[in-house]
CSV table of C-alpha atoms and ligand atoms in Angstrom, one decimal:
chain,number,residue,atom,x,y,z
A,1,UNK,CA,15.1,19.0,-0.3
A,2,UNK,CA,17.8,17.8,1.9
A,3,UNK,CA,19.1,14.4,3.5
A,4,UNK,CA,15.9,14.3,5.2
A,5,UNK,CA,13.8,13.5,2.1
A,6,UNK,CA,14.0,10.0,2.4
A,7,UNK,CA,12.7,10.1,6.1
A,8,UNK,CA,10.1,12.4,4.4
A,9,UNK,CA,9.2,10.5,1.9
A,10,UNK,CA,8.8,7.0,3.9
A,11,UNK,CA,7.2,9.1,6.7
A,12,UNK,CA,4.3,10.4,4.6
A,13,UNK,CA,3.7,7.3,2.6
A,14,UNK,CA,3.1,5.3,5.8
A,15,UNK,CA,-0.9,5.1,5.4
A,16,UNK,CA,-0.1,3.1,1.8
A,17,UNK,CA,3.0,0.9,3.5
A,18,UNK,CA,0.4,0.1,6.3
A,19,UNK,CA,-2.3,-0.7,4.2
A,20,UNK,CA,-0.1,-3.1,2.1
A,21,UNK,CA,0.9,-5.0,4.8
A,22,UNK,CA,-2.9,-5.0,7.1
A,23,UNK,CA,-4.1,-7.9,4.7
A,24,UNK,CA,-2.3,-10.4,6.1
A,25,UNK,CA,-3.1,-8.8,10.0
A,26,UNK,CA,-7.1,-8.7,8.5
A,27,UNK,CA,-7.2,-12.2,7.4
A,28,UNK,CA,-6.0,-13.8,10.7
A,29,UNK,CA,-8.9,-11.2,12.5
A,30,UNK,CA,-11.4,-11.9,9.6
A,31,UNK,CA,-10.3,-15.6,8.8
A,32,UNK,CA,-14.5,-16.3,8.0
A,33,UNK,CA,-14.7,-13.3,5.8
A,34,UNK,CA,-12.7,-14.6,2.7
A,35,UNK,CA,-14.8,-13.8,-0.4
A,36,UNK,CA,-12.5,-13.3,-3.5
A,37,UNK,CA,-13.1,-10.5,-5.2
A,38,UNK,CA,-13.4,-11.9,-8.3
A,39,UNK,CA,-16.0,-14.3,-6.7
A,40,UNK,CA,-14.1,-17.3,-8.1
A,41,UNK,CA,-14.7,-16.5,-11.9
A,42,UNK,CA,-12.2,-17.3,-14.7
A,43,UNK,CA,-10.9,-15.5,-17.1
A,44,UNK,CA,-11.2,-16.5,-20.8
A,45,UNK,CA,-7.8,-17.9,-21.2
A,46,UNK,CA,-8.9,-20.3,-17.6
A,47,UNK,CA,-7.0,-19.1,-15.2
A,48,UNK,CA,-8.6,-16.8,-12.3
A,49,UNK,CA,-9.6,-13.6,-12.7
A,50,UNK,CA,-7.8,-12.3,-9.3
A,51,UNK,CA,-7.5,-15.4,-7.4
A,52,UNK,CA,-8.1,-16.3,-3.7
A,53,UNK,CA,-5.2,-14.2,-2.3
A,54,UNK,CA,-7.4,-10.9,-3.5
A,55,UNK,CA,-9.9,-10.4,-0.9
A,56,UNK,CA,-12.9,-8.1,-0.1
A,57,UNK,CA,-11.8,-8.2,3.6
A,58,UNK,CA,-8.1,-7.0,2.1
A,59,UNK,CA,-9.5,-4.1,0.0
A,60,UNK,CA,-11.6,-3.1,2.9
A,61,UNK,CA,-9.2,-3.4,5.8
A,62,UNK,CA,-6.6,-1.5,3.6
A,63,UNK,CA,-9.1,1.0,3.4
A,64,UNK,CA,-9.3,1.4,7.3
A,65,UNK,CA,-5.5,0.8,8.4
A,66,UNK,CA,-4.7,3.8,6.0
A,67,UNK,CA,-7.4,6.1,7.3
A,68,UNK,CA,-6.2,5.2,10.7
A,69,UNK,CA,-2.3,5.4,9.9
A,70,UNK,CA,-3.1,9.2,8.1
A,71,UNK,CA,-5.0,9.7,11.4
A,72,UNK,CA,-2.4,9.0,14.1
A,73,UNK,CA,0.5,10.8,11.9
A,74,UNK,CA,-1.7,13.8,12.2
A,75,UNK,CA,-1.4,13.7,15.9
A,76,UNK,CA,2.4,13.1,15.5
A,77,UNK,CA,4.6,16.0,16.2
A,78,UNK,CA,7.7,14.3,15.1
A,79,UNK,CA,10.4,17.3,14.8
A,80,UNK,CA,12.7,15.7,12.4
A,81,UNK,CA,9.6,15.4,9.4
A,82,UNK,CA,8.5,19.2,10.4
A,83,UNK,CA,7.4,20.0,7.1
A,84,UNK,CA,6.2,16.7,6.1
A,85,UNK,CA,4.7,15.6,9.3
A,86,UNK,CA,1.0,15.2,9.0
A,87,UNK,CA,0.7,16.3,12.7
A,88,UNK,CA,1.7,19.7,11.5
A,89,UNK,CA,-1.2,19.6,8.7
A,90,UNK,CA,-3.2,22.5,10.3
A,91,UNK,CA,-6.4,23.1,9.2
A,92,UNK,CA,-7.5,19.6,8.0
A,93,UNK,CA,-10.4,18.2,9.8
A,94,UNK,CA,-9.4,15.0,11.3
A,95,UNK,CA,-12.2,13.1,9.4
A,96,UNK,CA,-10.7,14.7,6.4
A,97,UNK,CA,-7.4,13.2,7.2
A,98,UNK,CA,-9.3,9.7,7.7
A,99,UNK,CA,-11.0,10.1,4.5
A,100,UNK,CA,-7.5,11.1,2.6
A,101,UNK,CA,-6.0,8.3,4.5
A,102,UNK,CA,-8.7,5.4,3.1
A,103,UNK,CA,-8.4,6.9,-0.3
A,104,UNK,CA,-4.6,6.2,-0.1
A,105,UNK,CA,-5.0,2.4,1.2
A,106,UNK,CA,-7.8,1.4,-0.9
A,107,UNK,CA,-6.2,2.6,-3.8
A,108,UNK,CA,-2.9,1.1,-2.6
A,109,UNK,CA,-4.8,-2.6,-2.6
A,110,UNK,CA,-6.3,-2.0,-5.6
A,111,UNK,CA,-3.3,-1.1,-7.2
A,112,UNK,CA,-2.2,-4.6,-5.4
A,113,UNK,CA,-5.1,-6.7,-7.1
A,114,UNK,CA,-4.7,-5.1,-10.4
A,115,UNK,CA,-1.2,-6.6,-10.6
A,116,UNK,CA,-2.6,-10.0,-10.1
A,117,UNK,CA,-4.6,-9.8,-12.5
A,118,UNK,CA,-2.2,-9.4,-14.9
A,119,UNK,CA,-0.2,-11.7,-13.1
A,120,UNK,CA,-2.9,-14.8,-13.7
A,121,UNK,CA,-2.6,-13.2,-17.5
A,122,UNK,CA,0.8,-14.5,-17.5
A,123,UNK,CA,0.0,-17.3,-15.7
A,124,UNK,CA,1.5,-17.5,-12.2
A,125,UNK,CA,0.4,-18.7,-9.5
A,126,UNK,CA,-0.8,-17.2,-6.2
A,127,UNK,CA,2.1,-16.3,-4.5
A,128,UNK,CA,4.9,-16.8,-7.2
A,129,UNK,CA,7.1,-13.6,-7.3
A,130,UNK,CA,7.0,-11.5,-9.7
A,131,UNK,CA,9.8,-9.1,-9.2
A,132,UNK,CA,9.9,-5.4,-8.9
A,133,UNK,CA,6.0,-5.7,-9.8
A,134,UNK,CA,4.9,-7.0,-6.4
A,135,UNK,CA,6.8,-4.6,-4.7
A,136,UNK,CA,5.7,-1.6,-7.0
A,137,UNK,CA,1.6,-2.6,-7.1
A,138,UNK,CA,0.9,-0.3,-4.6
A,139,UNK,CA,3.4,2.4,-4.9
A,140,UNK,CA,1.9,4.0,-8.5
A,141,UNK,CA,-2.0,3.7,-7.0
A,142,UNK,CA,-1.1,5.1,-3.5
A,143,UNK,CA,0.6,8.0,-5.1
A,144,UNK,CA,-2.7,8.5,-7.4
A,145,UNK,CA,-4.3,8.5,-3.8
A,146,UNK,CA,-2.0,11.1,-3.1
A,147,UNK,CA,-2.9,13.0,-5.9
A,148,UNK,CA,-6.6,12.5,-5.5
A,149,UNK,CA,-6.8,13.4,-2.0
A,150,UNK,CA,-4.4,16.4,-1.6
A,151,UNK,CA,-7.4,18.6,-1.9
A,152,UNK,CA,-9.0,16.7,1.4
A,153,UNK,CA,-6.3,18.4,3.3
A,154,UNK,CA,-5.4,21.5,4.1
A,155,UNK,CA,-3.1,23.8,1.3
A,156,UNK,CA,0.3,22.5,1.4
A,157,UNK,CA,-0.4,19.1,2.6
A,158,UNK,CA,0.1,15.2,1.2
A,159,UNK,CA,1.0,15.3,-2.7
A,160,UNK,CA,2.4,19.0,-2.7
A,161,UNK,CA,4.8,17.7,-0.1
A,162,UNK,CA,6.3,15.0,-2.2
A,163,UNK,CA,5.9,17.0,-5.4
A,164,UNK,CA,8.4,19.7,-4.4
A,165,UNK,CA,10.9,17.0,-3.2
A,166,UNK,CA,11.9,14.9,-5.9
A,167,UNK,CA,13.9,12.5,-3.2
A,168,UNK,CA,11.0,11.9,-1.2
A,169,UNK,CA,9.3,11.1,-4.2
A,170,UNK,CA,12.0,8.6,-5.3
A,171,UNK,CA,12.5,7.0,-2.0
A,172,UNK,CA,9.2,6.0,-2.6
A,173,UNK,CA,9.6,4.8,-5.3
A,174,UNK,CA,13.3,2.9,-5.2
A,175,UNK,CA,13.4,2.7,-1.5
A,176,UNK,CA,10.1,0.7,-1.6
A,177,UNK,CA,11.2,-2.1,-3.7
A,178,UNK,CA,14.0,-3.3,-0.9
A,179,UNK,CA,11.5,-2.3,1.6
A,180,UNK,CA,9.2,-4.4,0.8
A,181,UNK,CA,11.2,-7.3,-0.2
A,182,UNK,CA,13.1,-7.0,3.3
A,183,UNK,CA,9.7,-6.6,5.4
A,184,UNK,CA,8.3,-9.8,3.3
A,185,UNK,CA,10.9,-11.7,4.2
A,186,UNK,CA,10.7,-11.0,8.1
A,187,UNK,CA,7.2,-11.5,7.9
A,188,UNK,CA,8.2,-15.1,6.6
A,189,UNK,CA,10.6,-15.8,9.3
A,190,UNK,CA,8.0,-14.8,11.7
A,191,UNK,CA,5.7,-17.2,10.6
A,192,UNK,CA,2.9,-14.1,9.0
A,193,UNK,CA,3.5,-14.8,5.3
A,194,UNK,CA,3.8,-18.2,3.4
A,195,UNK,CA,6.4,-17.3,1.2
A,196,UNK,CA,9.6,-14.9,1.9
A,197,UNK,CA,8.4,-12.8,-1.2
B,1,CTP,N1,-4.8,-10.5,0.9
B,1,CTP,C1,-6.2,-10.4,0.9
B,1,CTP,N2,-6.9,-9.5,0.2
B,1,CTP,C2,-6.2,-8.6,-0.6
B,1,CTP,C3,-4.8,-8.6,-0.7
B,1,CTP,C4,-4.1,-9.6,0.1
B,1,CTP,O1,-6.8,-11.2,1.6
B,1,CTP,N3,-6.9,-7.7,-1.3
B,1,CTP,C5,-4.1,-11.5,1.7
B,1,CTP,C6,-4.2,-12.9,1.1
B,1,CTP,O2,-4.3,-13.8,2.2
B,1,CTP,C7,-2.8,-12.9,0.4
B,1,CTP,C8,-1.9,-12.2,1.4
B,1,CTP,O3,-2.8,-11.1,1.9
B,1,CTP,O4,-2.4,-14.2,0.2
B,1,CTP,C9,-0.6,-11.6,0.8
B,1,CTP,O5,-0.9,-10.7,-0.2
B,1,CTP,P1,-0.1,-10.8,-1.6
B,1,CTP,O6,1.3,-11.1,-1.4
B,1,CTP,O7,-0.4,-9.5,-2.4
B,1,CTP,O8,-0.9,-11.9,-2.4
B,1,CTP,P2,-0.4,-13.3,-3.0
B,1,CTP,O9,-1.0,-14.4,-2.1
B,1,CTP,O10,1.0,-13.3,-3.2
B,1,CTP,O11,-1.2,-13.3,-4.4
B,1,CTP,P3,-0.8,-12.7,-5.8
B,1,CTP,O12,0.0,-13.8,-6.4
B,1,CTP,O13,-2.2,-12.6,-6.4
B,1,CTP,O14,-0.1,-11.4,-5.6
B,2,MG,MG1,0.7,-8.5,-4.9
């Protein structure tokens, strides 16, 4: 544990920041495939289970972009992360590293669509912030993926990584939250997201 942590910890958790952000990349690729998970059913109190903005193609394509992130870090030899850097995960079969990767971005967006639901619960909108909640969805599922999936990899690798460095593991947690609210808000500016939150 050193200043390096944070880079550590950002650097591993890449396949879950990726995978939060692909749904709005996968529904401008996939703009036909919009199905709600929660095929447009309410809830008992009237108010969608999910809403429209919680998307098989989301869940799916998180999936993908986070088995692809884990995939190309493994092929990065980045010297500064040498003992976090994927690339130097020796020993895990590359469709191992795919699989770890998908467990970590589904599991991100899941943790993403399980916040809207209790976000209908307390009845807001699609798309109303809902502040540090929307920024943490993710964070406590893709570290379950973490968790889940450290056994995909070879000894050492993913989950043992963070849980021996308690400042990687908090600058995923703490760093996320102004992460994410600054990478919303250039994704407004640049015309990718509706709302600057
Ligand atoms: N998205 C999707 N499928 C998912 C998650 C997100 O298609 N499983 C897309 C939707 O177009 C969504 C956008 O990504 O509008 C941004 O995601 P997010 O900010 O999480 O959704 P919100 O629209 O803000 O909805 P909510 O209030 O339910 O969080
Ligand atoms: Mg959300």
């Amino acid at each position: 544990m050193d200043g390096r942590s944070v880079l550590v910890g950002l650097w591993v958790f890449l396949p879950a920041y990726v995978a939060n952000m692909s749904p709005v990349f996968t529904a401008r690729i996939f703009p036909w495939w919009g199905a709600p998970i929660d095929g447009g059913r309410l809830h008992s109190d009237g108010r969608r289970v999910l809403g429209d903005g919680k998307t098989w193609r989301g869940l799916a394509g998180g999936g993908l972009f986070g088995g692809a992130t884990a995939v190309v870090l493994a092929h990065t030899a980045a010297g500064p992360f040498r003992h976090a850097d994927f690339g130097l995960a020796l020993g895990s079969h590359p469709a191992a590293v795919f699989a770890f990767g998908f467990l970590v971005g589904f599991l991100a967006l899941t943790g993403d669509a399980v916040e809207s639901y209790f976000k209908r619960r307390r009845g807001k909108e699609r798309g109303a912030p809902w502040i540090p909640f929307d920024q943490l969805d993710f964070v406590a599922f893709g570290l379950l993926g973490f968790a889940l999936g450290t056994p995909l990899l070879a000894a050492g690798w993913a989950w043992d990584v963070l849980w021996s460095d308690w400042l990687a593991l908090a600058t995923i947690v703490l760093g996320t939250i102004g992460l994410h609210l600054l990478v919303n808000r250039v994704g407004y500016w640049i015309g990718l997201k509706e709302v600057p939150w």
